[in-house]
Each structure stands twice: as C-alpha cells, then as structure tokens.
mmCIF file of C-alpha atoms in Angstrom:
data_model
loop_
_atom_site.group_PDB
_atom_site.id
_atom_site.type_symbol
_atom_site.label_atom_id
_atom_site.label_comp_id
_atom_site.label_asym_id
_atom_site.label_seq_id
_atom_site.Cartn_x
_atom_site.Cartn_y
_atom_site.Cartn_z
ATOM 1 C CA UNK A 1 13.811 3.196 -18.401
ATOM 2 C CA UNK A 2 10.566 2.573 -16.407
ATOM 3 C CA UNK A 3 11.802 -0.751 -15.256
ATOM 4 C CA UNK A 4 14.817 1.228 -13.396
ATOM 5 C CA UNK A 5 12.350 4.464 -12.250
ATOM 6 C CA UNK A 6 10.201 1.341 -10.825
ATOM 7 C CA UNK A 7 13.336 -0.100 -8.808
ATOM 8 C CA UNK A 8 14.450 3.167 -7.636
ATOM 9 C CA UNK A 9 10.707 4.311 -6.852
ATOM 10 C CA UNK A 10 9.948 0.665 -4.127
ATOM 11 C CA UNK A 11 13.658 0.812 -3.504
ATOM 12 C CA UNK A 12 13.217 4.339 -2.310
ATOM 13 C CA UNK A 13 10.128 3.233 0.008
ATOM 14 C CA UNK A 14 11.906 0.409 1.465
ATOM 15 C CA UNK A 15 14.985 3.235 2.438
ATOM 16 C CA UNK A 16 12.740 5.068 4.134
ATOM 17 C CA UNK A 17 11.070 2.448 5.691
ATOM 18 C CA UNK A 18 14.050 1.134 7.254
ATOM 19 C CA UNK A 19 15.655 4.318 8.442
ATOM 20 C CA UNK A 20 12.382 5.379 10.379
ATOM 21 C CA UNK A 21 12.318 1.664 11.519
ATOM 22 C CA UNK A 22 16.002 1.587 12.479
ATOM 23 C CA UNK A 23 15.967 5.647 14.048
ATOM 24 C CA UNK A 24 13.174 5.578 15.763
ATOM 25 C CA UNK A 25 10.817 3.248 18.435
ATOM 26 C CA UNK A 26 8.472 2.433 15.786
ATOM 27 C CA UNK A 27 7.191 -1.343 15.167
ATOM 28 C CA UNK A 28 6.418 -2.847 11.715
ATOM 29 C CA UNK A 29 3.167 -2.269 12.052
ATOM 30 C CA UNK A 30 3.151 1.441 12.860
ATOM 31 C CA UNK A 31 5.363 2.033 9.424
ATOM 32 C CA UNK A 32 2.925 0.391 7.557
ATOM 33 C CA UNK A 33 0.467 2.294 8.987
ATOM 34 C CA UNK A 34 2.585 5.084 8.299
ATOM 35 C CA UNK A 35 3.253 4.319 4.664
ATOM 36 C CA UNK A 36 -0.756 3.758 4.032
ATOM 37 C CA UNK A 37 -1.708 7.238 5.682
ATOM 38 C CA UNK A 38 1.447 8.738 3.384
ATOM 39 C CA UNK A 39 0.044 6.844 0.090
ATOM 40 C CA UNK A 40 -3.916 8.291 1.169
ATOM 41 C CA UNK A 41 -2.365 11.841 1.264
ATOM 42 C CA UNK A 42 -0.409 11.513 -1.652
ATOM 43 C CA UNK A 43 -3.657 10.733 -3.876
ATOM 44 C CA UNK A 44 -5.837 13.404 -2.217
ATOM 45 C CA UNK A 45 -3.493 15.643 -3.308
ATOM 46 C CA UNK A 46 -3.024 13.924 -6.018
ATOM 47 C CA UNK A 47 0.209 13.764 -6.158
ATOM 48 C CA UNK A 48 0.217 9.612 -6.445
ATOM 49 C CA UNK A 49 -1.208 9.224 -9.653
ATOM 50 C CA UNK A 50 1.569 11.598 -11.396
ATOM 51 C CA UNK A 51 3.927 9.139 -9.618
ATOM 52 C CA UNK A 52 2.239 6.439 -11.137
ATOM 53 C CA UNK A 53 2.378 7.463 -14.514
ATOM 54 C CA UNK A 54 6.195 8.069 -14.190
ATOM 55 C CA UNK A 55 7.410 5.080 -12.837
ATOM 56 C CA UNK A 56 4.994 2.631 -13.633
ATOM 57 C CA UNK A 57 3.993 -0.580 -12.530
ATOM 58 C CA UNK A 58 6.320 0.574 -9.167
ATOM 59 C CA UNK A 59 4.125 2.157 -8.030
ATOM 60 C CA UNK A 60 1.546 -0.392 -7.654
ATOM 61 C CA UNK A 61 3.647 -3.135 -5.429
ATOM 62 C CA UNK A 62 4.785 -0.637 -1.768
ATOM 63 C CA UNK A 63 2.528 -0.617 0.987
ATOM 64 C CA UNK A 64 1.941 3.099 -0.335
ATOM 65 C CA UNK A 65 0.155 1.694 -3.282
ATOM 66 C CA UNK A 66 -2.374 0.347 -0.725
ATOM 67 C CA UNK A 67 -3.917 3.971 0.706
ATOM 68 C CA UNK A 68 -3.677 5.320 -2.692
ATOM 69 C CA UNK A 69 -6.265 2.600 -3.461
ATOM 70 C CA UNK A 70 -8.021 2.791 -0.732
ATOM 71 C CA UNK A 71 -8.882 6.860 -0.921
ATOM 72 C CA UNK A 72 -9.689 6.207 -4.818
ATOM 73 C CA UNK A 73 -12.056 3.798 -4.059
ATOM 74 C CA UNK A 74 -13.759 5.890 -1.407
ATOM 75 C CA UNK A 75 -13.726 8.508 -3.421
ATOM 76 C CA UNK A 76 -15.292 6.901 -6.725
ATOM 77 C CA UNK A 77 -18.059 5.200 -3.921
ATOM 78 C CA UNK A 78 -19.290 8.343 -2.632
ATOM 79 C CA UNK A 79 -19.220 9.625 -6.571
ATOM 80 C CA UNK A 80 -21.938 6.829 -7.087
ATOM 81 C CA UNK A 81 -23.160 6.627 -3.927
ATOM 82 C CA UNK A 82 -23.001 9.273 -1.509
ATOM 83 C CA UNK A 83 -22.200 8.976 1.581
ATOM 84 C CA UNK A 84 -22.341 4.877 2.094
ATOM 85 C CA UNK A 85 -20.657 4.544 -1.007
ATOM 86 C CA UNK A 86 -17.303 6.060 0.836
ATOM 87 C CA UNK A 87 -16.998 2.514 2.721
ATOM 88 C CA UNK A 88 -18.480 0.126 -0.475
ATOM 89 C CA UNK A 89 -16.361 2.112 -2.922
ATOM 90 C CA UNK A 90 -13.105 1.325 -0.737
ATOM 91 C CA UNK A 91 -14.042 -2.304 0.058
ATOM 92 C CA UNK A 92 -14.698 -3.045 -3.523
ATOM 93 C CA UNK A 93 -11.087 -1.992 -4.576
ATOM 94 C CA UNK A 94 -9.276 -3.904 -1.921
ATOM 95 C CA UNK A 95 -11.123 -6.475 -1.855
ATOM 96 C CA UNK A 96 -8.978 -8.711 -4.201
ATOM 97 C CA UNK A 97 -6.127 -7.868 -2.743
ATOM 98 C CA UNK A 98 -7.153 -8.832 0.921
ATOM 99 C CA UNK A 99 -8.627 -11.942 -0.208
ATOM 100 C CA UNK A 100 -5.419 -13.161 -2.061
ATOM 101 C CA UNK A 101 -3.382 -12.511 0.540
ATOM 102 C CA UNK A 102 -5.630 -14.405 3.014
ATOM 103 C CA UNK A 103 -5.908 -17.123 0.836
ATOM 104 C CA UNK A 104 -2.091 -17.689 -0.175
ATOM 105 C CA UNK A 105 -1.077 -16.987 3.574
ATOM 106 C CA UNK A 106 -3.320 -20.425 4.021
ATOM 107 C CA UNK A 107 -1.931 -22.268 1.476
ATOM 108 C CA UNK A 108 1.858 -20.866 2.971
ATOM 109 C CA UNK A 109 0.617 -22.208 6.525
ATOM 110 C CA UNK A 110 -0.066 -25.607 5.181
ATOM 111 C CA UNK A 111 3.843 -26.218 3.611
ATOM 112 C CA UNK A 112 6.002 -24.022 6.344
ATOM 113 C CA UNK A 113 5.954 -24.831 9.814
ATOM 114 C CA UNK A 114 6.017 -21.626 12.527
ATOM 115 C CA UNK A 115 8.586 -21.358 15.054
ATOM 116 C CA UNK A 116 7.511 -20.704 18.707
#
C-alpha cells in the first residue's frame, strides 16, 4: 500500500505544480522555488517527516524533498556547531545530491545534442 500512497503523494506534487504553473505567470523556476520554501516549512513544523513515514520512499523523490533536507541539515549543523554549522550542516546533506546531478547532466551533455 506504500507503493500507491508514494504515487499518489509525487503525483499530488506534480498536480499542484502544474495548476499553479498553468493558472498563474509563474516560470519553472519560481515553482521550484516555491515547492523548496513549501518542503522547508513543512519540516520546521514538522509536518514533513510524518509525511515521510506514511508514504514512504515518495516522499524522498519531489522537489519538496529537497527543502525538507535542506532545513534538517541546518538544523542538525547548528546542533553541532552553532551558528556556522547552520550553512556546513545544510551543505553536507545536499551535497550528494548536487554533485550527482552535476555530474550525470555532463555525462547527458556528451550523448544528446541541444537545440538552439
């Protein structure tokens, strides 16, 4: 039953996504923005974690998944930390995740030709 609470879950992202997309003047980027802001308020609250736990690995692939990680991270830095440890916590989790997609963008660039 996860599985399906996962579909639903990034299925119900990409809805709302597109709706704000199609309804209003807002680019790609701004929505994504959008979505990251939503995910960091979600796990201050922590509202994002229960989510987690209920629809499992779903949670982990939107956008959304991305400011949830990011406020964690900041938030276990300045644990350990203080203060600097805010910016080294949050690099530290993301950091894999920015890297990989840098990397396999390359590797994308090298096969697939861009139109003009």
């Amino acid at each position: 039953m996860t599985l399906v609470y996962s579909f639903l879950f990034c299925g119900l992202i990409c809805l709302i996504g597109e709706i704000i997309f199609e309804n209003t003047k807002l680019t790609f980027g701004h929505v994504t923005s959008l979505f990251v802001v939503i995910g960091s308020i979600l796990s201050l609250i922590g509202v994002y974690d229960k989510i987690a736990d209920y629809v499992g690995a779903g949670a982990n692939l939107p956008i959304v998944s991305f400011g949830n990680t990011l406020t964690n991270g900041a938030y276990k830095g300045f644990v350990q930390d203080g203060f600097i440890g805010l910016f080294s916590g949050m690099l530290g989790e993301v950091s894999t995740g920015v890297v990989a997609a840098v990397v396999f963008s390359f590797i994308l660039m090298l096969f697939l030709k861009p139109k003009d």
